[in-house]
DNA sequence: CAGTCGATTCACT
DNA sequence: GTGAATCGACTGA
């Protein structure tokens, strides 16, 4: 018999902790997506923590709204938002419930279903770019707002799940400022990535958009 | 109700 | 390195 990898999702208690503890421990974990065409899986290489209503960089900073409602709910669920008129980004809600904290899944290495991911990410120059960036990750895995609120701990039949993976050694885990976050929350080193991994997205400072004419 | 801008990506210079 | 794409959520009047 060939030994099969662990298909049991992360327990909900894993997410029901302060987001700054959870975020770095998500590196190396497996994100699985069951599409109509087949499974797609990736190993997480880059994440960012958003610390709820007290975090100026968080969507939850100005309180509960229709969009961020899921963030205020139980941990272990997917918060998917739509941005720049064309992209989706995927987060995992963390604890404690009501604090509205979450982890943005920014990048990963596609391990299963690269052929499916390539179809969705046809402009990618190499497989390393399939999920290099939060909107690319969501596109590669066919994640949109239909999956907002999905329980990531529900089990193998769920459309989207988080599973244990191969954690990087602690000296490979790096942290730094969050990409594209400006204002008061800009300096916190709440972005975490696996050092040297080619699928990690480049850092960019926040750039205010030029005013419309 | 109109104005502003975004937890981004891509094409092009 | 710079700017366009593109739309819906949020803000403030």
CSV table of C-alpha atoms (C1' of nucleotides) in Angstrom, one decimal:
chain,number,residue,atom,x,y,z
A,1,UNK,CA,0.0,0.0,0.0
A,2,UNK,CA,1.2,3.5,-0.8
A,3,UNK,CA,0.9,5.8,2.1
A,4,UNK,CA,-1.6,8.5,1.4
A,5,UNK,CA,-1.0,12.1,2.6
A,6,UNK,CA,-3.1,13.5,5.4
A,7,UNK,CA,-6.5,14.6,3.9
A,8,UNK,CA,-7.9,15.8,7.2
A,9,UNK,CA,-8.5,19.5,7.2
A,10,UNK,CA,-6.9,21.8,9.8
A,11,UNK,CA,-9.0,21.7,13.0
A,12,UNK,CA,-11.0,24.8,13.6
A,13,UNK,CA,-9.1,25.4,16.8
A,14,UNK,CA,-6.0,26.1,14.7
A,15,UNK,CA,-7.7,29.2,13.4
A,16,UNK,CA,-9.3,30.2,16.7
A,17,UNK,CA,-6.2,31.9,17.9
A,18,UNK,CA,-4.6,35.4,17.5
A,19,UNK,CA,-4.0,36.0,13.8
A,20,UNK,CA,-0.3,36.8,14.3
A,21,UNK,CA,0.2,33.3,15.6
A,22,UNK,CA,-1.8,31.6,12.9
A,23,UNK,CA,-0.4,33.5,9.9
A,24,UNK,CA,3.2,32.2,9.9
A,25,UNK,CA,2.0,28.7,10.7
A,26,UNK,CA,-0.1,28.6,7.5
A,27,UNK,CA,3.1,28.7,5.5
A,28,UNK,CA,3.6,25.3,4.0
A,29,UNK,CA,0.0,24.3,4.5
A,30,UNK,CA,-2.0,22.9,1.6
A,31,UNK,CA,-4.9,24.8,0.1
A,32,UNK,CA,-7.2,22.5,-1.9
A,33,UNK,CA,-9.9,23.5,-4.4
A,34,UNK,CA,-12.4,21.0,-5.9
A,35,UNK,CA,-13.5,22.4,-9.3
A,36,UNK,CA,-15.9,20.8,-11.7
A,37,UNK,CA,-12.9,19.9,-13.8
A,38,UNK,CA,-10.8,18.4,-11.0
A,39,UNK,CA,-8.8,19.3,-8.0
A,40,UNK,CA,-6.2,22.0,-7.7
A,41,UNK,CA,-3.8,22.2,-4.8
A,42,UNK,CA,-1.1,24.6,-3.7
A,43,UNK,CA,1.4,24.9,-0.9
A,44,UNK,CA,1.2,28.3,0.7
A,45,UNK,CA,4.4,30.3,0.5
A,46,UNK,CA,3.2,33.9,1.4
A,47,UNK,CA,0.5,35.3,3.7
A,48,UNK,CA,-0.5,38.5,5.4
A,49,UNK,CA,-2.2,39.1,8.7
A,50,UNK,CA,-5.0,41.6,9.2
A,51,UNK,CA,-5.8,42.2,12.8
A,52,UNK,CA,-9.5,43.2,12.8
A,53,UNK,CA,-11.1,46.5,13.8
A,54,UNK,CA,-8.0,47.9,15.5
A,55,UNK,CA,-5.9,47.5,12.3
A,56,UNK,CA,-6.1,50.5,10.0
A,57,UNK,CA,-5.1,48.2,7.1
A,58,UNK,CA,-8.0,45.8,7.6
A,59,UNK,CA,-11.3,45.9,5.8
A,60,UNK,CA,-12.8,45.5,9.3
A,61,UNK,CA,-11.3,48.8,10.5
A,62,UNK,CA,-14.4,50.8,10.1
A,63,UNK,CA,-16.7,48.1,11.5
A,64,UNK,CA,-19.0,45.5,10.2
A,65,UNK,CA,-20.5,45.9,6.7
A,66,UNK,CA,-22.2,43.7,4.2
A,67,UNK,CA,-18.9,43.0,2.5
A,68,UNK,CA,-16.8,42.1,5.6
A,69,UNK,CA,-19.5,40.3,7.4
A,70,UNK,CA,-17.8,36.9,7.2
A,71,UNK,CA,-14.8,38.3,9.0
A,72,UNK,CA,-16.9,38.8,12.1
A,73,UNK,CA,-18.1,35.3,12.1
A,74,UNK,CA,-16.5,32.0,13.2
A,75,UNK,CA,-12.8,31.2,12.4
A,76,UNK,CA,-11.8,28.8,9.7
A,77,UNK,CA,-14.1,30.3,7.0
A,78,UNK,CA,-13.2,31.9,3.7
A,79,UNK,CA,-13.5,35.7,3.3
A,80,UNK,CA,-13.4,36.5,-0.4
A,81,UNK,CA,-13.6,40.1,-1.6
A,82,UNK,CA,-13.7,41.7,-5.0
A,83,UNK,CA,-11.3,44.5,-5.8
A,84,UNK,CA,-10.1,46.8,-8.6
A,85,UNK,CA,-13.2,45.9,-10.5
A,86,UNK,CA,-11.8,42.6,-11.7
A,87,UNK,CA,-9.9,40.6,-9.1
A,88,UNK,CA,-10.8,38.4,-6.1
A,89,UNK,CA,-8.7,37.8,-3.0
A,90,UNK,CA,-9.0,35.0,-0.5
A,91,UNK,CA,-8.6,35.2,3.3
A,92,UNK,CA,-9.0,32.8,6.2
A,93,UNK,CA,-11.0,34.2,9.2
A,94,UNK,CA,-9.1,33.8,12.5
A,95,UNK,CA,-10.1,34.1,16.1
A,96,UNK,CA,-11.3,35.0,18.5
A,97,UNK,CA,-14.7,35.2,16.9
A,98,UNK,CA,-16.0,38.8,16.6
A,99,UNK,CA,-12.5,40.3,16.4
A,100,UNK,CA,-12.7,40.1,12.6
A,101,UNK,CA,-9.1,39.1,12.0
A,102,UNK,CA,-8.0,37.3,8.9
A,103,UNK,CA,-5.1,36.0,6.9
A,104,UNK,CA,-4.8,37.0,3.2
A,105,UNK,CA,-3.5,34.1,1.2
A,106,UNK,CA,-1.0,35.8,-1.1
A,107,UNK,CA,0.9,33.2,-2.9
A,108,UNK,CA,1.7,29.5,-3.3
A,109,UNK,CA,3.2,26.8,-5.3
A,110,UNK,CA,0.7,24.8,-7.4
A,111,UNK,CA,1.3,21.1,-6.6
A,112,UNK,CA,-1.8,19.5,-8.2
A,113,UNK,CA,-3.9,20.5,-11.2
A,114,UNK,CA,-1.3,22.8,-12.8
A,115,UNK,CA,-2.9,22.1,-16.2
A,116,UNK,CA,-6.2,23.5,-14.9
A,117,UNK,CA,-4.5,26.5,-13.3
A,118,UNK,CA,-2.7,27.3,-16.5
A,119,UNK,CA,-5.9,27.5,-18.4
A,120,UNK,CA,-7.2,30.1,-16.0
A,121,UNK,CA,-3.9,31.9,-15.8
A,122,UNK,CA,-3.1,31.7,-19.5
A,123,UNK,CA,-0.9,34.8,-19.4
A,124,UNK,CA,1.5,33.4,-16.8
A,125,UNK,CA,5.0,33.2,-18.2
A,126,UNK,CA,5.9,30.2,-16.0
A,127,UNK,CA,4.3,27.9,-13.5
A,128,UNK,CA,6.0,29.9,-10.7
A,129,UNK,CA,3.7,32.8,-11.6
A,130,UNK,CA,0.4,30.8,-11.5
A,131,UNK,CA,-0.3,31.8,-7.9
A,132,UNK,CA,2.3,34.6,-7.3
A,133,UNK,CA,0.1,37.3,-5.8
A,134,UNK,CA,-3.3,37.2,-4.1
A,135,UNK,CA,-5.5,37.8,-7.1
A,136,UNK,CA,-3.5,35.4,-9.2
A,137,UNK,CA,-3.9,32.8,-6.5
A,138,UNK,CA,-7.6,33.3,-6.5
A,139,UNK,CA,-7.8,33.2,-10.3
A,140,UNK,CA,-5.7,30.0,-10.5
A,141,UNK,CA,-8.0,28.2,-8.1
A,142,UNK,CA,-11.2,29.6,-9.6
A,143,UNK,CA,-12.1,31.4,-6.3
A,144,UNK,CA,-14.7,34.1,-6.5
A,145,UNK,CA,-17.4,35.5,-4.2
A,146,UNK,CA,-19.5,32.4,-4.5
A,147,UNK,CA,-17.0,30.9,-2.1
A,148,UNK,CA,-17.3,33.7,0.4
A,149,UNK,CA,-18.1,32.2,3.8
A,150,UNK,CA,-17.0,28.6,2.8
A,151,UNK,CA,-16.0,26.5,5.8
A,152,UNK,CA,-12.4,25.5,5.2
A,153,UNK,CA,-12.5,22.9,7.9
A,154,UNK,CA,-15.5,21.0,6.6
A,155,UNK,CA,-13.8,18.0,5.0
A,156,UNK,CA,-12.8,16.4,1.7
A,157,UNK,CA,-16.1,17.1,-0.1
A,158,UNK,CA,-15.9,20.9,0.5
A,159,UNK,CA,-15.1,23.0,-2.5
A,160,UNK,CA,-12.2,24.7,-0.6
A,161,UNK,CA,-10.2,23.4,2.3
A,162,UNK,CA,-7.0,24.0,4.2
A,163,UNK,CA,-4.9,20.9,5.0
A,164,UNK,CA,-1.7,20.4,6.9
A,165,UNK,CA,1.4,20.4,4.8
A,166,UNK,CA,5.2,20.5,5.0
A,167,UNK,CA,6.1,23.4,7.2
A,168,UNK,CA,9.2,25.3,6.4
A,169,UNK,CA,12.0,25.3,9.0
A,170,UNK,CA,11.7,28.3,11.3
A,171,UNK,CA,14.8,30.0,9.9
A,172,UNK,CA,13.1,30.0,6.5
A,173,UNK,CA,10.2,32.0,7.7
A,174,UNK,CA,10.6,35.7,7.0
A,175,UNK,CA,8.4,38.7,7.9
A,176,UNK,CA,8.1,42.3,6.7
A,177,UNK,CA,5.6,45.1,6.0
A,178,UNK,CA,2.4,44.2,4.2
A,179,UNK,CA,2.2,44.8,0.4
A,180,UNK,CA,0.2,47.7,-0.7
A,181,UNK,CA,-0.8,48.8,2.8
A,182,UNK,CA,-0.4,52.4,3.6
A,183,UNK,CA,-1.3,54.8,6.4
A,184,UNK,CA,-1.0,53.9,10.1
A,185,UNK,CA,-0.8,50.2,9.5
A,186,UNK,CA,1.9,50.3,7.0
A,187,UNK,CA,4.9,49.5,9.1
A,188,UNK,CA,3.7,46.4,10.9
A,189,UNK,CA,5.8,43.3,9.8
A,190,UNK,CA,2.7,41.3,9.3
A,191,UNK,CA,3.6,39.7,6.0
A,192,UNK,CA,5.1,36.3,6.2
A,193,UNK,CA,6.8,34.3,3.5
A,194,UNK,CA,9.1,31.4,2.9
A,195,UNK,CA,12.6,32.7,2.2
A,196,UNK,CA,13.9,32.1,-1.2
A,197,UNK,CA,10.8,30.5,-2.6
A,198,UNK,CA,10.3,31.5,-6.2
A,199,UNK,CA,6.6,31.7,-6.0
A,200,UNK,CA,6.6,34.5,-3.4
A,201,UNK,CA,5.3,37.8,-4.9
A,202,UNK,CA,7.5,40.9,-4.9
A,203,UNK,CA,6.9,43.6,-2.2
A,204,UNK,CA,5.4,46.8,-3.3
A,205,UNK,CA,4.8,49.8,-1.2
A,206,UNK,CA,1.4,51.5,-1.1
A,207,UNK,CA,0.9,53.8,-4.0
A,208,UNK,CA,-2.0,56.3,-3.8
A,209,UNK,CA,-3.8,56.4,-7.1
A,210,UNK,CA,-3.6,59.5,-9.2
A,211,UNK,CA,-6.8,61.6,-9.0
A,212,UNK,CA,-9.3,61.3,-11.8
A,213,UNK,CA,-9.4,64.3,-14.2
B,1,DC,C1',-26.4,60.2,-4.7
B,2,DA,C1',-22.0,61.4,-6.7
B,3,DG,C1',-17.1,61.1,-5.8
B,4,DT,C1',-13.3,58.4,-4.6
B,5,DC,C1',-10.3,54.6,-4.4
B,6,DG,C1',-8.9,49.9,-3.6
B,7,DA,C1',-5.0,44.0,0.8
B,8,DT,C1',-3.8,44.2,-8.0
B,9,DT,C1',-2.3,42.8,-12.5
B,10,DC,C1',-0.8,43.5,-17.1
B,11,DA,C1',0.9,45.7,-21.2
B,12,DC,C1',3.9,48.9,-22.7
B,13,DT,C1',8.0,52.3,-22.8
C,1,DG,C1',9.0,52.5,-14.3
C,2,DT,C1',4.4,54.2,-15.6
C,3,DG,C1',-0.4,54.0,-16.4
C,4,DA,C1',-4.8,51.7,-17.7
C,5,DA,C1',-8.4,48.5,-16.7
C,6,DT,C1',-12.9,48.3,-14.3
C,7,DC,C1',-16.8,48.1,-10.7
C,8,DG,C1',-18.7,48.0,-6.4
C,9,DA,C1',-18.2,49.3,-1.6
C,10,DC,C1',-17.8,53.0,1.3
C,11,DT,C1',-18.0,57.9,2.6
C,12,DG,C1',-19.9,62.2,3.4
C,13,DA,C1',-23.1,65.7,2.1
